[in-house]
PDB file of C-alpha atoms in Angstrom:
ATOM      1  CA  MET A   1    -225.318 -62.012 100.900  1.00  0.00           C
ATOM      2  CA  ARG A   2    -224.909 -58.264 100.994  1.00  0.00           C
ATOM      3  CA  THR A   3    -221.443 -56.684 101.251  1.00  0.00           C
ATOM      4  CA  ALA A   4    -220.576 -53.226 102.548  1.00  0.00           C
ATOM      5  CA  SER A   5    -219.465 -50.684 100.022  1.00  0.00           C
ATOM      6  CA  ILE A   6    -216.953 -47.901 100.611  1.00  0.00           C
ATOM      7  CA  PHE A   7    -218.020 -45.902  97.611  1.00  0.00           C
ATOM      8  CA  PRO A   8    -218.915 -42.242  98.260  1.00  0.00           C
ATOM      9  CA  GLY A   9    -222.652 -42.667  97.679  1.00  0.00           C
ATOM     10  CA  SER A  10    -223.115 -45.541 100.111  1.00  0.00           C
ATOM     11  CA  ARG A  11    -224.158 -45.314 103.754  1.00  0.00           C
ATOM     12  CA  SER A  12    -221.148 -47.272 104.975  1.00  0.00           C
ATOM     13  CA  GLY A  13    -218.837 -45.012 102.937  1.00  0.00           C
ATOM     14  CA  ALA A  14    -220.333 -41.978 104.677  1.00  0.00           C
ATOM     15  CA  ALA A  15    -219.924 -43.676 108.055  1.00  0.00           C
ATOM     16  CA  ILE A  16    -216.260 -44.429 107.357  1.00  0.00           C
ATOM     17  CA  ALA A  17    -215.656 -40.860 106.205  1.00  0.00           C
ATOM     18  CA  ALA A  18    -217.364 -39.488 109.340  1.00  0.00           C
ATOM     19  CA  ALA A  19    -215.293 -41.767 111.587  1.00  0.00           C
ATOM     20  CA  ALA A  20    -212.077 -40.696 109.848  1.00  0.00           C
ATOM     21  CA  LEU A  21    -212.989 -37.012 110.202  1.00  0.00           C
ATOM     22  CA  LEU A  22    -213.802 -37.514 113.886  1.00  0.00           C
ATOM     23  CA  ALA A  23    -210.461 -39.247 114.464  1.00  0.00           C
ATOM     24  CA  LEU A  24    -208.592 -36.435 112.732  1.00  0.00           C
ATOM     25  CA  THR A  25    -210.283 -33.675 114.716  1.00  0.00           C
ATOM     26  CA  THR A  26    -210.191 -35.313 118.164  1.00  0.00           C
ATOM     27  CA  GLY A  27    -207.200 -37.624 118.043  1.00  0.00           C
ATOM     28  CA  CYS A  28    -204.478 -34.987 117.821  1.00  0.00           C
ATOM     29  CA  GLY A  29    -202.223 -33.944 120.687  1.00  0.00           C
ATOM     30  CA  PRO A  30    -200.557 -35.756 123.557  1.00  0.00           C
ATOM     31  CA  GLY A  31    -203.740 -36.787 125.376  1.00  0.00           C
ATOM     32  CA  THR A  32    -203.119 -34.519 128.361  1.00  0.00           C
ATOM     33  CA  ASP A  33    -204.585 -31.272 129.559  1.00  0.00           C
ATOM     34  CA  GLY A  34    -201.567 -29.428 128.188  1.00  0.00           C
ATOM     35  CA  PRO A  35    -201.078 -28.096 124.694  1.00  0.00           C
ATOM     36  CA  ALA A  36    -199.971 -30.302 121.805  1.00  0.00           C
ATOM     37  CA  GLY A  37    -196.249 -30.925 121.992  1.00  0.00           C
ATOM     38  CA  GLY A  38    -196.306 -31.628 125.715  1.00  0.00           C
ATOM     39  CA  SER A  39    -195.268 -28.188 126.978  1.00  0.00           C
ATOM     40  CA  PRO A  40    -196.837 -27.403 130.319  1.00  0.00           C
ATOM     41  CA  GLY A  41    -198.455 -24.030 130.715  1.00  0.00           C
ATOM     42  CA  PRO A  42    -201.683 -22.244 129.997  1.00  0.00           C
ATOM     43  CA  ALA A  43    -203.815 -24.131 127.502  1.00  0.00           C
ATOM     44  CA  ASP A  44    -207.477 -24.891 127.103  1.00  0.00           C
ATOM     45  CA  GLY A  45    -208.398 -22.304 129.733  1.00  0.00           C
ATOM     46  CA  ILE A  46    -205.749 -23.367 132.254  1.00  0.00           C
ATOM     47  CA  THR A  47    -204.212 -20.431 134.130  1.00  0.00           C
ATOM     48  CA  SER A  48    -200.487 -20.738 134.820  1.00  0.00           C
ATOM     49  CA  TYR A  49    -198.782 -19.531 138.010  1.00  0.00           C
ATOM     50  CA  THR A  50    -195.099 -19.496 138.980  1.00  0.00           C
ATOM     51  CA  ALA A  51    -193.521 -20.907 142.132  1.00  0.00           C
ATOM     52  CA  LYS A  52    -193.712 -17.422 143.691  1.00  0.00           C
ATOM     53  CA  ASP A  53    -197.502 -17.118 143.250  1.00  0.00           C
ATOM     54  CA  THR A  54    -198.445 -18.539 146.648  1.00  0.00           C
ATOM     55  CA  ASP A  55    -201.934 -16.988 146.940  1.00  0.00           C
ATOM     56  CA  ILE A  56    -204.293 -18.266 144.248  1.00  0.00           C
ATOM     57  CA  THR A  57    -207.983 -17.494 143.737  1.00  0.00           C
ATOM     58  CA  ALA A  58    -210.220 -19.669 141.561  1.00  0.00           C
ATOM     59  CA  GLU A  59    -213.850 -20.523 140.937  1.00  0.00           C
ATOM     60  CA  PRO A  60    -215.364 -24.021 141.030  1.00  0.00           C
ATOM     61  CA  GLY A  61    -214.469 -25.824 137.791  1.00  0.00           C
ATOM     62  CA  ASP A  62    -211.381 -23.684 137.094  1.00  0.00           C
ATOM     63  CA  ARG A  63    -208.113 -25.454 136.281  1.00  0.00           C
ATOM     64  CA  PHE A  64    -204.714 -23.936 136.939  1.00  0.00           C
ATOM     65  CA  ALA A  65    -201.076 -25.010 136.904  1.00  0.00           C
ATOM     66  CA  VAL A  66    -198.162 -24.060 139.132  1.00  0.00           C
ATOM     67  CA  THR A  67    -195.084 -24.216 136.894  1.00  0.00           C
ATOM     68  CA  VAL A  68    -191.573 -24.563 138.345  1.00  0.00           C
ATOM     69  CA  ASP A  69    -188.103 -24.881 136.821  1.00  0.00           C
ATOM     70  CA  GLN A  70    -186.591 -28.360 137.131  1.00  0.00           C
ATOM     71  CA  ASN A  71    -183.367 -29.995 135.938  1.00  0.00           C
ATOM     72  CA  ALA A  72    -183.351 -33.759 136.502  1.00  0.00           C
ATOM     73  CA  SER A  73    -179.784 -34.121 135.209  1.00  0.00           C
ATOM     74  CA  THR A  74    -178.574 -32.172 138.262  1.00  0.00           C
ATOM     75  CA  ARG A  75    -180.908 -34.145 140.587  1.00  0.00           C
ATOM     76  CA  GLU A  76    -183.261 -31.208 141.035  1.00  0.00           C
ATOM     77  CA  TYR A  77    -186.862 -32.317 141.567  1.00  0.00           C
ATOM     78  CA  TRP A  78    -190.192 -30.958 142.802  1.00  0.00           C
ATOM     79  CA  TYR A  79    -192.910 -32.970 144.569  1.00  0.00           C
ATOM     80  CA  LEU A  80    -196.450 -32.418 145.809  1.00  0.00           C
ATOM     81  CA  VAL A  81    -196.203 -33.438 149.478  1.00  0.00           C
ATOM     82  CA  ASP A  82    -198.349 -33.481 152.596  1.00  0.00           C
ATOM     83  CA  PRO A  83    -200.357 -31.616 153.449  1.00  0.00           C
ATOM     84  CA  GLU A  84    -202.124 -32.117 150.142  1.00  0.00           C
ATOM     85  CA  PRO A  85    -205.165 -29.949 149.388  1.00  0.00           C
ATOM     86  CA  ASP A  86    -208.631 -30.588 150.812  1.00  0.00           C
ATOM     87  CA  SER A  87    -210.220 -32.684 148.035  1.00  0.00           C
ATOM     88  CA  SER A  88    -213.631 -31.052 148.503  1.00  0.00           C
ATOM     89  CA  VAL A  89    -212.020 -27.724 147.503  1.00  0.00           C
ATOM     90  CA  LEU A  90    -209.128 -28.631 145.188  1.00  0.00           C
ATOM     91  CA  VAL A  91    -208.001 -31.786 143.358  1.00  0.00           C
ATOM     92  CA  SER A  92    -204.579 -32.502 141.858  1.00  0.00           C
ATOM     93  CA  ARG A  93    -204.795 -33.433 138.160  1.00  0.00           C
ATOM     94  CA  GLY A  94    -201.177 -34.551 137.834  1.00  0.00           C
ATOM     95  CA  ARG A  95    -197.965 -33.063 136.564  1.00  0.00           C
ATOM     96  CA  GLU A  96    -196.248 -32.691 133.213  1.00  0.00           C
ATOM     97  CA  HIS A  97    -192.599 -31.996 132.353  1.00  0.00           C
ATOM     98  CA  ALA A  98    -191.306 -30.157 129.281  1.00  0.00           C
ATOM     99  CA  SER A  99    -187.621 -29.934 128.417  1.00  0.00           C
ATOM    100  CA  ASP A 100    -186.097 -26.583 127.444  1.00  0.00           C
ATOM    101  CA  SER A 101    -183.845 -28.035 124.754  1.00  0.00           C
ATOM    102  CA  GLY A 102    -184.883 -31.549 123.825  1.00  0.00           C
ATOM    103  CA  ASP A 103    -183.860 -34.679 125.666  1.00  0.00           C
ATOM    104  CA  GLY A 104    -180.123 -33.960 125.827  1.00  0.00           C
ATOM    105  CA  ALA A 105    -178.084 -34.433 128.974  1.00  0.00           C
ATOM    106  CA  GLY A 106    -178.045 -31.366 131.155  1.00  0.00           C
ATOM    107  CA  ALA A 107    -181.288 -30.035 129.698  1.00  0.00           C
ATOM    108  CA  GLY A 108    -183.397 -28.116 132.149  1.00  0.00           C
ATOM    109  CA  GLY A 109    -187.101 -27.721 131.816  1.00  0.00           C
ATOM    110  CA  ARG A 110    -190.368 -26.855 133.456  1.00  0.00           C
ATOM    111  CA  LEU A 111    -192.675 -28.988 135.561  1.00  0.00           C
ATOM    112  CA  ALA A 112    -196.353 -28.043 135.749  1.00  0.00           C
ATOM    113  CA  PHE A 113    -198.548 -29.259 138.623  1.00  0.00           C
ATOM    114  CA  THR A 114    -202.180 -29.009 137.477  1.00  0.00           C
ATOM    115  CA  PHE A 115    -205.149 -28.594 139.837  1.00  0.00           C
ATOM    116  CA  GLU A 116    -208.917 -28.300 139.512  1.00  0.00           C
ATOM    117  CA  ALA A 117    -211.070 -26.209 141.849  1.00  0.00           C
ATOM    118  CA  LYS A 118    -213.986 -28.358 143.044  1.00  0.00           C
ATOM    119  CA  GLY A 119    -215.953 -26.442 145.673  1.00  0.00           C
ATOM    120  CA  LYS A 120    -215.966 -23.227 147.647  1.00  0.00           C
ATOM    121  CA  GLY A 121    -213.487 -22.930 150.470  1.00  0.00           C
ATOM    122  CA  VAL A 122    -209.841 -22.338 151.337  1.00  0.00           C
ATOM    123  CA  THR A 123    -207.160 -25.025 151.218  1.00  0.00           C
ATOM    124  CA  ARG A 124    -203.395 -25.338 151.118  1.00  0.00           C
ATOM    125  CA  PHE A 125    -200.908 -27.573 149.365  1.00  0.00           C
ATOM    126  CA  THR A 126    -197.130 -27.826 149.592  1.00  0.00           C
ATOM    127  CA  LEU A 127    -194.444 -28.323 146.947  1.00  0.00           C
ATOM    128  CA  LEU A 128    -191.074 -29.704 148.072  1.00  0.00           C
ATOM    129  CA  HIS A 129    -187.995 -28.611 146.077  1.00  0.00           C
ATOM    130  CA  CYS A 130    -185.102 -31.075 146.320  1.00  0.00           C
ATOM    131  CA  THR A 131    -181.567 -30.647 145.034  1.00  0.00           C
ATOM    132  CA  PHE A 132    -178.597 -33.010 145.271  1.00  0.00           C
ATOM    133  CA  THR A 133    -177.472 -31.238 148.465  1.00  0.00           C
ATOM    134  CA  THR A 134    -180.846 -31.327 150.227  1.00  0.00           C
ATOM    135  CA  CYS A 135    -182.418 -34.747 149.583  1.00  0.00           C
ATOM    136  CA  GLN A 136    -181.246 -38.345 149.314  1.00  0.00           C
ATOM    137  CA  GLY A 137    -182.848 -41.344 147.654  1.00  0.00           C
ATOM    138  CA  ASN A 138    -185.203 -39.383 145.458  1.00  0.00           C
ATOM    139  CA  THR A 139    -185.988 -39.732 141.755  1.00  0.00           C
ATOM    140  CA  SER A 140    -188.256 -37.807 139.406  1.00  0.00           C
ATOM    141  CA  GLU A 141    -191.240 -39.898 140.567  1.00  0.00           C
ATOM    142  CA  LEU A 142    -190.171 -40.866 144.104  1.00  0.00           C
ATOM    143  CA  PRO A 143    -189.787 -38.229 146.811  1.00  0.00           C
ATOM    144  CA  PRO A 144    -187.018 -38.681 149.380  1.00  0.00           C
ATOM    145  CA  GLU A 145    -187.661 -40.850 152.420  1.00  0.00           C
ATOM    146  CA  THR A 146    -186.582 -38.000 154.633  1.00  0.00           C
ATOM    147  CA  THR A 147    -186.537 -34.264 154.214  1.00  0.00           C
ATOM    148  CA  ALA A 148    -183.415 -33.904 156.354  1.00  0.00           C
ATOM    149  CA  PRO A 149    -180.304 -32.373 154.813  1.00  0.00           C
ATOM    150  CA  SER A 150    -178.118 -34.655 152.736  1.00  0.00           C
ATOM    151  CA  GLY A 151    -175.366 -36.402 154.691  1.00  0.00           C
ATOM    152  CA  THR A 152    -172.809 -35.807 151.958  1.00  0.00           C
ATOM    153  CA  PRO A 153    -172.743 -32.279 150.570  1.00  0.00           C
ATOM    154  CA  ALA A 154    -170.897 -31.712 147.264  1.00  0.00           C
ATOM    155  CA  THR A 155    -167.959 -29.899 148.900  1.00  0.00           C
ATOM    156  CA  GLU A 156    -166.790 -28.908 152.357  1.00  0.00           C
ATOM    157  CA  ALA A 157    -167.740 -25.310 151.570  1.00  0.00           C
ATOM    158  CA  THR A 158    -171.352 -26.297 150.774  1.00  0.00           C
ATOM    159  CA  PRO A 159    -173.489 -25.809 153.888  1.00  0.00           C
ATOM    160  CA  PHE A 160    -176.109 -28.356 154.877  1.00  0.00           C
ATOM    161  CA  GLN A 161    -179.521 -27.179 153.773  1.00  0.00           C
ATOM    162  CA  ALA A 162    -183.058 -28.338 154.275  1.00  0.00           C
ATOM    163  CA  PRO A 163    -185.107 -28.706 151.105  1.00  0.00           C
ATOM    164  CA  GLU A 164    -187.260 -25.742 150.194  1.00  0.00           C
ATOM    165  CA  ARG A 165    -190.969 -26.083 150.978  1.00  0.00           C
ATOM    166  CA  ILE A 166    -193.435 -23.709 149.398  1.00  0.00           C
ATOM    167  CA  THR A 167    -196.991 -23.673 150.725  1.00  0.00           C
ATOM    168  CA  TYR A 168    -199.750 -22.343 148.479  1.00  0.00           C
ATOM    169  CA  THR A 169    -203.100 -21.032 149.704  1.00  0.00           C
ATOM    170  CA  VAL A 170    -205.985 -21.485 147.283  1.00  0.00           C
ATOM    171  CA  THR A 171    -209.301 -19.699 147.769  1.00  0.00           C
ATOM    172  CA  VAL A 172    -212.208 -21.025 145.714  1.00  0.00           C
ATOM    173  CA  ASP A 173    -215.065 -18.500 145.596  1.00  0.00           C
TER     174      ASP A 173
END
């Protein structure tokens, strides 16, 4: 019976060392398209845009993120809503949240919606911005059932408001 050896001169020792090196060089980071540490933004060739950048130009294969400010502790959320982009032109690759100051109560942060340009064309997508005065029944993962103004504003002086909708136009050349 032959047993495997883990001594430096053996073949199995070299295989183990190679596997360990591979794990060290590829296994780091959060496993997302964002940078290590989980902060959304430009990384690995991803271009970052703000909520105000509503006209975006890309080439097939490009990835970009639209990054918005969000504070879940004050019931402020953003959602990708209909109409979603034409999937032959642009595909959503998810979203990632990063807190400004840890996980403490009241901590604001940024939410990055990441997209990949697939084919030439023009498409649009819409982000819905909800606050406690504009949406009811929503959570960080679940958009509101209705986009009508909230039935119970915080104070009498607070006017009823519809949630903000921002439509982005993406041209893939």
